[in-house]
Short mmCIF file of C-alpha atoms and ligand atoms in Angstrom, two decimals:
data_model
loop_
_atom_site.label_atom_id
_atom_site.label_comp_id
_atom_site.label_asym_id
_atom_site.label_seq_id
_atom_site.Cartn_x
_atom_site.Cartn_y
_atom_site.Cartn_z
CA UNK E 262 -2.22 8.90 15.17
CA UNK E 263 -1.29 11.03 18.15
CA UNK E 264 2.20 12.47 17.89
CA UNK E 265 3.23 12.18 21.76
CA UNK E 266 4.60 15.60 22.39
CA UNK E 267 7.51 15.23 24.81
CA UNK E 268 9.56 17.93 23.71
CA UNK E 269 8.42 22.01 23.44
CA UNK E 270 12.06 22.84 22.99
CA UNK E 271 15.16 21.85 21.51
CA UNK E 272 16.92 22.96 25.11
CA UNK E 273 14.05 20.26 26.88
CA UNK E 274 15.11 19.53 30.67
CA UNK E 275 13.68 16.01 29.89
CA UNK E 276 16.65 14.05 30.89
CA UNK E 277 16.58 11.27 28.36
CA UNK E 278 16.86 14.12 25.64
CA UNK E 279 19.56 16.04 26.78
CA UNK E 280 22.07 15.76 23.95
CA UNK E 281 19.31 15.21 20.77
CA UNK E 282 20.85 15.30 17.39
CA UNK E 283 20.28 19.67 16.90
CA UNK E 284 16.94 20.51 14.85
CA UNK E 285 18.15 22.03 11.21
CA UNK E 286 14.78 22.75 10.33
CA UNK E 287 11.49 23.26 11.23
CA UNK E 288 7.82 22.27 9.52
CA UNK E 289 5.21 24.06 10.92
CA UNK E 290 1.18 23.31 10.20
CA UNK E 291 -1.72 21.35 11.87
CA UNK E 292 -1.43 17.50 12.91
CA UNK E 293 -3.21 15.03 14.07
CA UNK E 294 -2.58 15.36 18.12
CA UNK E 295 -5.12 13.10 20.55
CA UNK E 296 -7.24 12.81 17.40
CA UNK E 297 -7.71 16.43 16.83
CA UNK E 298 -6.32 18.77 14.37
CA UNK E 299 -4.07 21.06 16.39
CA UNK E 300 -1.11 23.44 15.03
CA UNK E 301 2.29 21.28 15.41
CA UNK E 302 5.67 21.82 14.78
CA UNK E 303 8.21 19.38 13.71
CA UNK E 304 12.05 19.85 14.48
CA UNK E 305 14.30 17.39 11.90
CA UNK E 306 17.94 17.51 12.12
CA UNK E 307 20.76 17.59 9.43
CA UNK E 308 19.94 13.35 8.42
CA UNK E 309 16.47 13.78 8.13
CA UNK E 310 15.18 12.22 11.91
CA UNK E 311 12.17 13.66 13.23
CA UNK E 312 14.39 15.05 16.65
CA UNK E 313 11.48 17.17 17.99
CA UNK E 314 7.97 17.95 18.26
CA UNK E 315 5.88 20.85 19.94
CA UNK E 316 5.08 24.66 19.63
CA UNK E 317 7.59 27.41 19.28
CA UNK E 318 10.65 25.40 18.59
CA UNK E 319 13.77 27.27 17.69
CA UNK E 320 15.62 26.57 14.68
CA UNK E 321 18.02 28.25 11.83
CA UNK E 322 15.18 27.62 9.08
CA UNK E 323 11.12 27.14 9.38
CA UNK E 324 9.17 26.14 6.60
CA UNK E 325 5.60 26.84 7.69
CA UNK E 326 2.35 25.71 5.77
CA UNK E 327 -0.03 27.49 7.82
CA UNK E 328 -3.84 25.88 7.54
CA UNK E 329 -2.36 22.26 5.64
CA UNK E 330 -2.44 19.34 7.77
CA UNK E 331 1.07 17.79 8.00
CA UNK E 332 0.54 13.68 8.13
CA UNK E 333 3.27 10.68 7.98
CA UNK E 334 3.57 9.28 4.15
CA UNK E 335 1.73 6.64 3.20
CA UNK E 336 3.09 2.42 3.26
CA UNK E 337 1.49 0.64 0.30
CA UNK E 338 1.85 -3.16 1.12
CA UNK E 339 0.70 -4.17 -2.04
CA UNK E 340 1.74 -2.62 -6.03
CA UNK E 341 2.83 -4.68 -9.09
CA UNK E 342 5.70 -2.70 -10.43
CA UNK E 343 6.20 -4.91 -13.42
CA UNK E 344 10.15 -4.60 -13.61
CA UNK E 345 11.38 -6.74 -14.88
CA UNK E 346 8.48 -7.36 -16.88
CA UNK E 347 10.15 -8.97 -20.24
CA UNK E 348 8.41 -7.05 -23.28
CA UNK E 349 5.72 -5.87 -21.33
CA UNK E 350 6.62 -1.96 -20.62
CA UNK E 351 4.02 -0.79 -18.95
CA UNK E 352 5.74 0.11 -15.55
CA UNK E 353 9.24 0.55 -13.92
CA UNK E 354 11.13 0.81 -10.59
CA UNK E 355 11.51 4.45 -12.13
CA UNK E 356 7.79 5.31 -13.10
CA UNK E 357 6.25 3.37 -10.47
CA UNK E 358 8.15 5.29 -7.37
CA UNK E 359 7.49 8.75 -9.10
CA UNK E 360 3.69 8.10 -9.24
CA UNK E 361 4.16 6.89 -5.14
CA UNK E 362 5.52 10.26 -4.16
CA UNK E 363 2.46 12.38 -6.01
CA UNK E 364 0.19 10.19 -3.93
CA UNK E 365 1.91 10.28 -0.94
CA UNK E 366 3.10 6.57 -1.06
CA UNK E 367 6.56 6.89 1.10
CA UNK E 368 7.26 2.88 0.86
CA UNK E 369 6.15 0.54 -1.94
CA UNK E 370 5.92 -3.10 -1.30
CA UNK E 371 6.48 -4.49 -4.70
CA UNK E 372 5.03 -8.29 -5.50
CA UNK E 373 6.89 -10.85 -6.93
CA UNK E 374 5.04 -12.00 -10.12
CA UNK E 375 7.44 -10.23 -12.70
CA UNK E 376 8.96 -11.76 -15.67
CA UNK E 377 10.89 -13.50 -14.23
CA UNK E 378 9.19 -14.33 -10.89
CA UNK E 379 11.43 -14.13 -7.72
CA UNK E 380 12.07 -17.37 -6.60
CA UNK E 381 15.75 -17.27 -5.43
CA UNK E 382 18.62 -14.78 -4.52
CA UNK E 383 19.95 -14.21 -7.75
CA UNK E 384 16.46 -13.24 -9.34
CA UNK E 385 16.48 -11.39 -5.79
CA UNK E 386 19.82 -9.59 -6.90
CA UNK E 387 18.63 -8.59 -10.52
CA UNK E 388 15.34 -7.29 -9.40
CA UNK E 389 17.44 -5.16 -6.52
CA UNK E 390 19.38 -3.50 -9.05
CA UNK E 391 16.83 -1.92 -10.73
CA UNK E 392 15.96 -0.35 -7.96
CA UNK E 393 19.11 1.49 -6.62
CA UNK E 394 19.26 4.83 -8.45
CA UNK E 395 15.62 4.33 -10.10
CA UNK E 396 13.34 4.60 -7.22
CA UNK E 397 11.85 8.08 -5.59
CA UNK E 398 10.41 6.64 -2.74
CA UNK E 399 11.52 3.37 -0.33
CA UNK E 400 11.10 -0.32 -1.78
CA UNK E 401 10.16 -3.37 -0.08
CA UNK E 402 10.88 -6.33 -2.62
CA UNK E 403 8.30 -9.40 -1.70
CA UNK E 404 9.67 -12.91 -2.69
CA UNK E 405 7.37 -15.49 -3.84
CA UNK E 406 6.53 -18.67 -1.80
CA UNK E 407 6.60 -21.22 -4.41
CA UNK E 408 8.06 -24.53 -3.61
CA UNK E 409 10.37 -24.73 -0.52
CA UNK E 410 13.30 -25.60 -2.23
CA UNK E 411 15.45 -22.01 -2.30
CA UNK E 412 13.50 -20.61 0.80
CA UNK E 413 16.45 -20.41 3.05
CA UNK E 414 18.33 -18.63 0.32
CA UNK E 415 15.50 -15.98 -0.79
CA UNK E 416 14.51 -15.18 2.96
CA UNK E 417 17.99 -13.71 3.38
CA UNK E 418 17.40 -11.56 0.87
CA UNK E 419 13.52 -10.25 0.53
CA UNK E 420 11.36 -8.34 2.99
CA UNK E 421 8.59 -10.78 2.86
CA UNK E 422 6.62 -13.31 1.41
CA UNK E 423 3.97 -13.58 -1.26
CA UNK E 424 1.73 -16.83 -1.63
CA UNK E 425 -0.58 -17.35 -4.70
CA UNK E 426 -3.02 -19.90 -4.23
CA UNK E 427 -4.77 -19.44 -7.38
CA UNK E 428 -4.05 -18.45 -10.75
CA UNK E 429 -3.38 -14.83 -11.37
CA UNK E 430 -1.28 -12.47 -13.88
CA UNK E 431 2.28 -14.39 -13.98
CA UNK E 432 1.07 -17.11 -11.64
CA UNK E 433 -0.11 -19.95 -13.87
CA UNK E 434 -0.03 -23.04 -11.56
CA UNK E 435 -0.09 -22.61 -7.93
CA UNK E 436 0.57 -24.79 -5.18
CA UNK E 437 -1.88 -27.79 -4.29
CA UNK E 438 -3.91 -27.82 -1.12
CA UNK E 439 -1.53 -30.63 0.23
CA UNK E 440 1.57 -27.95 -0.28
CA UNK E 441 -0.01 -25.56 1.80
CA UNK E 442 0.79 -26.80 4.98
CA UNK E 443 4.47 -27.45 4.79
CA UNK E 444 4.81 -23.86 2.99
CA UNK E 445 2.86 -21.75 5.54
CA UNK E 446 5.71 -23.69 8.76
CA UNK E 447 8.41 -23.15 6.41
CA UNK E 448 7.56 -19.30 5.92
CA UNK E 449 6.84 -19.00 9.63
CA UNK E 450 10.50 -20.47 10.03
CA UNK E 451 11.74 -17.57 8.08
CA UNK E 452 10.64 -14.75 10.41
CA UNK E 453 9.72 -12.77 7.68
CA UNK E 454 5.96 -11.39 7.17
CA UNK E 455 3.73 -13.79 4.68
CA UNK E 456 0.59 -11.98 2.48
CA UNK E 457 -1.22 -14.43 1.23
CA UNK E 458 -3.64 -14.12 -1.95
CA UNK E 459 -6.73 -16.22 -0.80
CA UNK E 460 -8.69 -17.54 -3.54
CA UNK E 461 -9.41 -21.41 -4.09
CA UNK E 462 -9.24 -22.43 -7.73
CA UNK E 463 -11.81 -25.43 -6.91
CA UNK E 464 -14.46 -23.46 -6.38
CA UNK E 465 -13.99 -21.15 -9.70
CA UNK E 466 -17.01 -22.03 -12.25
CA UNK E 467 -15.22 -20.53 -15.55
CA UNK E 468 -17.31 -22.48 -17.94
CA UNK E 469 -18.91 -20.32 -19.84
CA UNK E 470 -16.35 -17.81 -20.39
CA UNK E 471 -17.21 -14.93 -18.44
CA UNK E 472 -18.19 -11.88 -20.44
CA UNK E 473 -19.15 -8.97 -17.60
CA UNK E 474 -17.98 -8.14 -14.56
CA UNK E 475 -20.77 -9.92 -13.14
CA UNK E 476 -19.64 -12.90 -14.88
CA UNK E 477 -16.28 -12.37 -13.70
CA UNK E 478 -17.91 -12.38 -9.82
CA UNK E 479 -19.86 -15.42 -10.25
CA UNK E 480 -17.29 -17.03 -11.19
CA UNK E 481 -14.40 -16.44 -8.71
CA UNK E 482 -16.72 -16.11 -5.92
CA UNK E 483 -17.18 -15.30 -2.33
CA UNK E 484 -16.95 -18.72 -1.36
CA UNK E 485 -13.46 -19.68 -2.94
CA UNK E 486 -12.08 -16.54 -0.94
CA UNK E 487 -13.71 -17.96 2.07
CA UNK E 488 -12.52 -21.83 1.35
CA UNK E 489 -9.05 -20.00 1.03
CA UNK E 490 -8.58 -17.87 3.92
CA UNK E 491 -10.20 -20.98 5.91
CA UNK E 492 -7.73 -23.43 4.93
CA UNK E 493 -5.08 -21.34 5.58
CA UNK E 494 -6.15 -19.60 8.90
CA UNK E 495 -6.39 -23.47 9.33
CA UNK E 496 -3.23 -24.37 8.69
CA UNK E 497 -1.22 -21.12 10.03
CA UNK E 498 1.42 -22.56 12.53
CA UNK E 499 1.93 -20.10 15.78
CA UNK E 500 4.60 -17.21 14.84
CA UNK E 501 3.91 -17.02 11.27
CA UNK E 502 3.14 -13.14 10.42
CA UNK E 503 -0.03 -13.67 8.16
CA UNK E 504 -1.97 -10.95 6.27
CA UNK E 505 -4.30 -11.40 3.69
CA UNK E 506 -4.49 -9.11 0.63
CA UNK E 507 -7.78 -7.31 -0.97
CA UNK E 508 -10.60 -8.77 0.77
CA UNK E 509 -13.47 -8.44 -0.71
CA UNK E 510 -15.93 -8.72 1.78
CA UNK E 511 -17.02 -8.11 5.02
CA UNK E 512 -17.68 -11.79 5.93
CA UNK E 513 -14.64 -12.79 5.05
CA UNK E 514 -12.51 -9.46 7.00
CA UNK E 515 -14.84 -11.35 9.54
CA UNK E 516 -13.45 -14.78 9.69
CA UNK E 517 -9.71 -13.20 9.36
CA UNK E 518 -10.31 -10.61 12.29
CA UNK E 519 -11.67 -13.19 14.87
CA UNK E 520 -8.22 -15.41 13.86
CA UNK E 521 -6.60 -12.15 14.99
CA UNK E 522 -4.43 -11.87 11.32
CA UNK E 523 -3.60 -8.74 9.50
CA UNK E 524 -5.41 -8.00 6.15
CA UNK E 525 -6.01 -5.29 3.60
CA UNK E 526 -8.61 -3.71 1.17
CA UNK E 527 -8.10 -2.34 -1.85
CA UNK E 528 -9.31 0.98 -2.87
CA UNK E 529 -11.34 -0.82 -6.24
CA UNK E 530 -13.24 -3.26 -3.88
CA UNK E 531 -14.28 -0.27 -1.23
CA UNK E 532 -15.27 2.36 -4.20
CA UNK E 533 -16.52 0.19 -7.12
CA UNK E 534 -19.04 -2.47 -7.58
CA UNK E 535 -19.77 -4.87 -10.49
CA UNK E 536 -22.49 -2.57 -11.25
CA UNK E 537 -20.12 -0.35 -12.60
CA UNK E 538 -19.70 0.40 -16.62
CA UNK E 539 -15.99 0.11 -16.95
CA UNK E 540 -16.34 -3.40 -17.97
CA UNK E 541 -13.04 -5.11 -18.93
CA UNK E 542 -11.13 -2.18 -17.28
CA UNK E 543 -12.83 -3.25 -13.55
CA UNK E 544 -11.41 -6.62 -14.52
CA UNK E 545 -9.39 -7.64 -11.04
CA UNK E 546 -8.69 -10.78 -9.20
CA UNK E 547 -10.55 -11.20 -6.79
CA UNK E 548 -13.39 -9.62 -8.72
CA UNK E 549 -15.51 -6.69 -7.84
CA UNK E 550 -18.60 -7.57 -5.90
CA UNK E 551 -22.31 -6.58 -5.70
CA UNK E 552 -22.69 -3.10 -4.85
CA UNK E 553 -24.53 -4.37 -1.47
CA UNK E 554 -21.26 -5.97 -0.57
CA UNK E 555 -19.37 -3.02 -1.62
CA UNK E 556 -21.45 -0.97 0.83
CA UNK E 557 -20.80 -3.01 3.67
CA UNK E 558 -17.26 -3.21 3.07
CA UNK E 559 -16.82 0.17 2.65
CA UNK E 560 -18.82 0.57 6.19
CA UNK E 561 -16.90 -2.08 8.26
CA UNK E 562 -13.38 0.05 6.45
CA UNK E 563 -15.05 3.05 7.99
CA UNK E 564 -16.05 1.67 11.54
CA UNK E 565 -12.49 0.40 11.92
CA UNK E 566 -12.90 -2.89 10.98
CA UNK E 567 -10.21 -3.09 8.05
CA UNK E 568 -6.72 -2.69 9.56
CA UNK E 569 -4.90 -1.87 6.41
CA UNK E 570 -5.83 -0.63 2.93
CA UNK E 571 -3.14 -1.08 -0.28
CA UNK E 572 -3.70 -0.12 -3.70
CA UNK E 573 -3.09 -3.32 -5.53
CA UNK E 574 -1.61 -1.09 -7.85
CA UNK E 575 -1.68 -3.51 -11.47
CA UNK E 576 -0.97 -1.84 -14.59
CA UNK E 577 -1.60 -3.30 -17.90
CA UNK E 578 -1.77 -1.38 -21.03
CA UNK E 579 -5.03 -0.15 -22.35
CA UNK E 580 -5.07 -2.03 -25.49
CA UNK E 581 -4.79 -4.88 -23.27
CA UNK E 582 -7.17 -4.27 -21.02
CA UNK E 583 -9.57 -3.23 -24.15
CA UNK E 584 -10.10 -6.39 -25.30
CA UNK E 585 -12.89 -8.65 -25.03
CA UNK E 586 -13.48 -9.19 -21.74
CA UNK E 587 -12.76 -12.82 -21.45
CA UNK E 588 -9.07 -12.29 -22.64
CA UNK E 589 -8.36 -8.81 -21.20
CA UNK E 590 -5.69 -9.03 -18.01
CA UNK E 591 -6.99 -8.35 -14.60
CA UNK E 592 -5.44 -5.28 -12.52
CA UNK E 593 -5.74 -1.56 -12.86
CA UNK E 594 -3.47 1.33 -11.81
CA UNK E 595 -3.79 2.91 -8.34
CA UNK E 596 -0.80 3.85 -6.46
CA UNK E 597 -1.49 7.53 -7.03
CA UNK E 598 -4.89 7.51 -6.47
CA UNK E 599 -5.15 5.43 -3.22
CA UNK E 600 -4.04 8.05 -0.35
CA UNK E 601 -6.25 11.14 -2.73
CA UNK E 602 -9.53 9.37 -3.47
CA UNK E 603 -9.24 8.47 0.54
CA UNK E 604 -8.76 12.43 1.61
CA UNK E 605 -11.59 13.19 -0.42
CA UNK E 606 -13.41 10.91 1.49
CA UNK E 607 -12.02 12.35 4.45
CA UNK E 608 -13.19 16.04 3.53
CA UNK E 609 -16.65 14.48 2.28
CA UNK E 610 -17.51 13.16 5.99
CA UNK E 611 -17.11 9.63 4.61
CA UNK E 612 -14.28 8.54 6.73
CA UNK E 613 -12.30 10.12 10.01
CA UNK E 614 -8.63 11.81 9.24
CA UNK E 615 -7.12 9.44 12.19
CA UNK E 616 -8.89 6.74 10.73
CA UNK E 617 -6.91 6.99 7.30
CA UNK E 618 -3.86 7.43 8.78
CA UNK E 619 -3.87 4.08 10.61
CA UNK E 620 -4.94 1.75 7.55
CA UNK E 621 -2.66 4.19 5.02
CA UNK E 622 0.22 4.71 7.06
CA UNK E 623 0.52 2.86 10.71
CA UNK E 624 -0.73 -0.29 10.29
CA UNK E 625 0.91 -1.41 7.22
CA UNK E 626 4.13 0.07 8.32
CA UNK E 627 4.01 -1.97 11.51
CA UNK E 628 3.06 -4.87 9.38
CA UNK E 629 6.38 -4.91 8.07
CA UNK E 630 8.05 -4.05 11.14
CA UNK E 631 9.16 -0.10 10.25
CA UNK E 632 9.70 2.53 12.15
CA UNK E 633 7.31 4.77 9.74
CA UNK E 634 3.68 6.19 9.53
CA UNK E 635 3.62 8.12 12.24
CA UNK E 636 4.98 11.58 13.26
CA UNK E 637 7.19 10.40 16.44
CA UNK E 638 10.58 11.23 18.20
CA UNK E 639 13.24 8.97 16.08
CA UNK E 640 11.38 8.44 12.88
CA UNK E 641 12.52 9.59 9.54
CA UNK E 642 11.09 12.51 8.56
CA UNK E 643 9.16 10.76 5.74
CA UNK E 644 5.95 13.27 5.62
CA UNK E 645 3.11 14.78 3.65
CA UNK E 646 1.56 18.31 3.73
CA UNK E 647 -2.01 17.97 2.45
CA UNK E 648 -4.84 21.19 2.14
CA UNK E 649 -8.04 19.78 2.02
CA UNK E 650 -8.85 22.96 -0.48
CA UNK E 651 -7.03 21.25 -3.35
CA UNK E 652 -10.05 19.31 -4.83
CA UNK E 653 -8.97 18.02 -8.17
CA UNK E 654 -11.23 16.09 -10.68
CA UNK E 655 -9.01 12.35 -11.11
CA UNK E 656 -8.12 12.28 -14.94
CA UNK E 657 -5.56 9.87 -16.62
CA UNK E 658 -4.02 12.71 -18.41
CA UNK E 659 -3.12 14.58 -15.35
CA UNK E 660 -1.51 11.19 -13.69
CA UNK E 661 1.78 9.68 -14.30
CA UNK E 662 0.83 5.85 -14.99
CA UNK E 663 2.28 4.79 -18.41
CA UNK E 664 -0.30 2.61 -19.21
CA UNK E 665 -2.34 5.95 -19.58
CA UNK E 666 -5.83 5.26 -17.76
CA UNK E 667 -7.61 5.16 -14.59
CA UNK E 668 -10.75 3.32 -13.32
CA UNK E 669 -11.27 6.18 -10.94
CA UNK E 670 -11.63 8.64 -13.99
CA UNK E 671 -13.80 12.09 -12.83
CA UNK E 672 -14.03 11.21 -9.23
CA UNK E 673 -12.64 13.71 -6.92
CA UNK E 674 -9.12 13.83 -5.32
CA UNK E 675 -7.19 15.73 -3.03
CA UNK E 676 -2.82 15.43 -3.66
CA UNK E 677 -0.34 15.97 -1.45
CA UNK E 678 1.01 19.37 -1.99
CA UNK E 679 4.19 18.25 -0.50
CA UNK E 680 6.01 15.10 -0.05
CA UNK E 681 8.84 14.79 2.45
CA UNK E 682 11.81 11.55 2.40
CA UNK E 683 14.52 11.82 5.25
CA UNK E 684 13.34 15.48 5.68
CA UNK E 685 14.38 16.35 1.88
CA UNK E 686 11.23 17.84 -0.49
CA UNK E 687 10.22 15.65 -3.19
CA UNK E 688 6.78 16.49 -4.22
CA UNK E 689 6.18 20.51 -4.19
CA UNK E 690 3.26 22.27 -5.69
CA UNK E 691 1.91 18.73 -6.21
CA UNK E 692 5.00 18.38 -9.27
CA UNK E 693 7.62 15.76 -8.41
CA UNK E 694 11.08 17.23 -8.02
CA UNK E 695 13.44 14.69 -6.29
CA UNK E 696 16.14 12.21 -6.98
CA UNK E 697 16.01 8.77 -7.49
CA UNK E 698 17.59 7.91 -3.74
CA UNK E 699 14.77 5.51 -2.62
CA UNK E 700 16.57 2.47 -0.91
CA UNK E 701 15.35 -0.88 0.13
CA UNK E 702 14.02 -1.83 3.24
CA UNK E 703 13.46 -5.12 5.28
CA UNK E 704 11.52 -5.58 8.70
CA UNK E 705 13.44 -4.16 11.57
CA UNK E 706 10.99 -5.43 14.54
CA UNK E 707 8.64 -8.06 15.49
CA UNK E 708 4.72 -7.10 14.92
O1 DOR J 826 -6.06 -8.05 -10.50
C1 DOR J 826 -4.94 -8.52 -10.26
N1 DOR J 826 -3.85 -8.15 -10.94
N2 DOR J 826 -4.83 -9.44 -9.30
C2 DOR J 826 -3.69 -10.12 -9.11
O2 DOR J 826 -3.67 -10.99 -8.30
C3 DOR J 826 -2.49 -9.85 -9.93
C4 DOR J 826 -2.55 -8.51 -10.52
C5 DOR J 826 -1.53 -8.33 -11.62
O3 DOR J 826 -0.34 -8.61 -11.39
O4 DOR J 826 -1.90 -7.88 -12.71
ZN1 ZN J 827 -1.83 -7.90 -6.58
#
């Protein structure tokens, strides 16, 4: 991210500037400028617009945060909010948002397998409504691609698409290979961004009943991800805005890359392995791969091979998730732990600041066509302050999921101290004190 720094002053000569909405305030710290730490300050005026940026600029009120590093909030592409979610309470519109804006999460893309799924506009309608007045941070409501028969209807209403093409929490029967086609030109006729969850159900081997993660990996496999993202990279008419979520390996961000698509990782598949002891709690679809694979995913995410990372954030509760490992859900929480276990990775050497900020913040808000993730002229002032001093051990106790646990348990993370939306403070001291204004949002540009 390199915040292009066209003004120095709110009285700037540049012509195209001459009347800018007046700065009300000012946040002064270090940025990311040409790649480099440097100290910036940003002038936002009355509605919360980022109206100037540069050194010295003059304004009634300056909140300055000295050494911490000021960075655009976070878009998560991919979380499971659960709501509705029938008797299941193990997340809300309400919870969800509030654990978002601790970990820096500014927009939540919100899938559509809730009880019940959203297939049409007035499922649409009911699932909006629990938003408005509920949500602390912005909310991007996914429809699901099902059958073709309410499309037109839905796509007026959703900000994008969601296709299962295997079997997952709330998904029992997905569409046939034959389907596949027709769905992927109908979606492209929409307009409207498509993530796809690649995994081909004919090449699962769930006989016998898999008892370890291991088990879980051999059978959903590499190779029914692969046959998956194949067939549809395959089938993918021109136009259609196509992004795969939580690829699990390297070949296959591989295959999707040289198609030229958009795709994600998910914080699970670049931190654990199958080797780890959590068991039934590291239960996630796809599964969690060999730690060799793990390695060389995490390496490609590094290099800048991985355009966009999302938390896959899936709740279930505990008791759920405790039992035997055959019947236990797949998912765990991770929506405020994504954008922390990531800046400790920053301050460990693992992985470059401007790196993060493109797969956390730029990519997947251009993904969805926003005008967010970075620190430019025009955008909301939707920001984070971080100080890379605030190393905090990761315990469920000290995190705000309902469901109460965390796979990430005793690794290190570093919060945001402070958590900007539309310029107003919603995250100070690393406690949560905003309002529940968080509004809905649909693409406003073309990729
Ligand atoms: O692990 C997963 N959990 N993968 C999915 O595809 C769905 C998700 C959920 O909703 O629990
Ligand atoms: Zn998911």
């Amino acid at each position: 991210m390199a915040p292009v720094l066209r003004r120095t002053s709110a009285r700037s000569r540049d012509p195209e500037s001459r009347h800018p909405p007046p700065i009300r305030w000012v946040l002064a710290g270090r940025s990311l400028v040409n790649g480099r730490l440097r100290p910036l300050e940003i002038g936002v005026s009355g509605d919360g617009i980022i109206v100037a940026l540069g050194r010295d600029l003059r304004s009634p009120e300056r909140h300055d945060v000295g050494e911490g590093v000021i960075l655009p909030s976070a878009t998560d592409l991919h979380v499971h909010f659960r709501d509705p979610g029938g008797s299941r309470t193990v997340e809300s519109f309400a919870t969800g948002t509030v654990q978002a804006a601790l970990g820096g999460v500014g927009l939540v893309a919100d899938m559509p397998n809730t009880i019940p799924t959203v297939t049409d506009a007035a499922r649409f309608e009911e699932k909006r409504s629990r938003v408005l007045g509920r949500a602390a941070v912005d909310v991007l409501l996914y429809g699901a691609l099902i059958t073709t028969s309410k499309l037109d209807e839905l796509a007026t209403t959703v900000g994008a698409l969601k296709l299962y093409l295997s079997p997952t929490t709330g998904v029992d029967t997905p569409p046939g290979h034959d389907e596949i086609p027709s769905l992927l030109r109908r979606a492209a006729a929409t307009g409207l961004p498509l993530t796809v969850h690649a995994e081909d159900p004919q090449k699962f081997r769930l006989d016998p009943p898999p008892r370890s993660l291991s088990d879980w990996d051999c059978s959903r496999p590499e190779v029914a991800e692969e046959a998956a993202v194949s067939e549809v990279i395959a089938a993918a008419p021109r136009g259609l805005r196509l992004h795969f979520a939580h690829v699990t390996s390297s070949r296959v961000a591989d295959r999707i890359a040289k198609a030229g698509h958009s795709f994600e990782a998910s914080p699970h598949h670049l931190l654990l392995s199958r080797e780890s002891r959590l068991g039934s709690r590291a239960k996630v679809n796809p599964p969690l791969r060999s730690e060799a694979k793990r390695s060389e995913l995490w390496a490609r995410f590094a290099g800048g091979g991985i355009p966009c990372v999302a938390s896959d954030h899936a709740p279930h509760d505990v008791a759920e998730k405790d039992r035997p490992f055959e019947l236990a859900p797949s998912g765990m929480p991770n929506v405020e732990t994504m954008v922390p276990l990531l800046l400790a990775k920053v301050r460990a050497g693992d992985i470059d600041l401007a790196r993060l900020v493109a797969v956390a913040m730029d990519r997947p808000s251009r993904w969805v066509g926003l005008p967010r993730g970075r620190i430019a002229l025009g955008h909301r002032a939707d920001l984070i302050v971080v100080d890379f001093r605030d190393r905090r051990t990761i315990t469920a106790k000290d995190l705000h999921a309902p469901c109460g646990w965390s796979a990430f348990e005793g690794r290190e993370g570093i919060f945001p101290r402070e958590h900007y939306r539309a310029g107003e403070r919603i995250v100070f001291e690393g406690e949560y004190i905003g309002t529940p204004t968080g509004v809905l949002r649909r693409p406003e540009f073309a990729m």
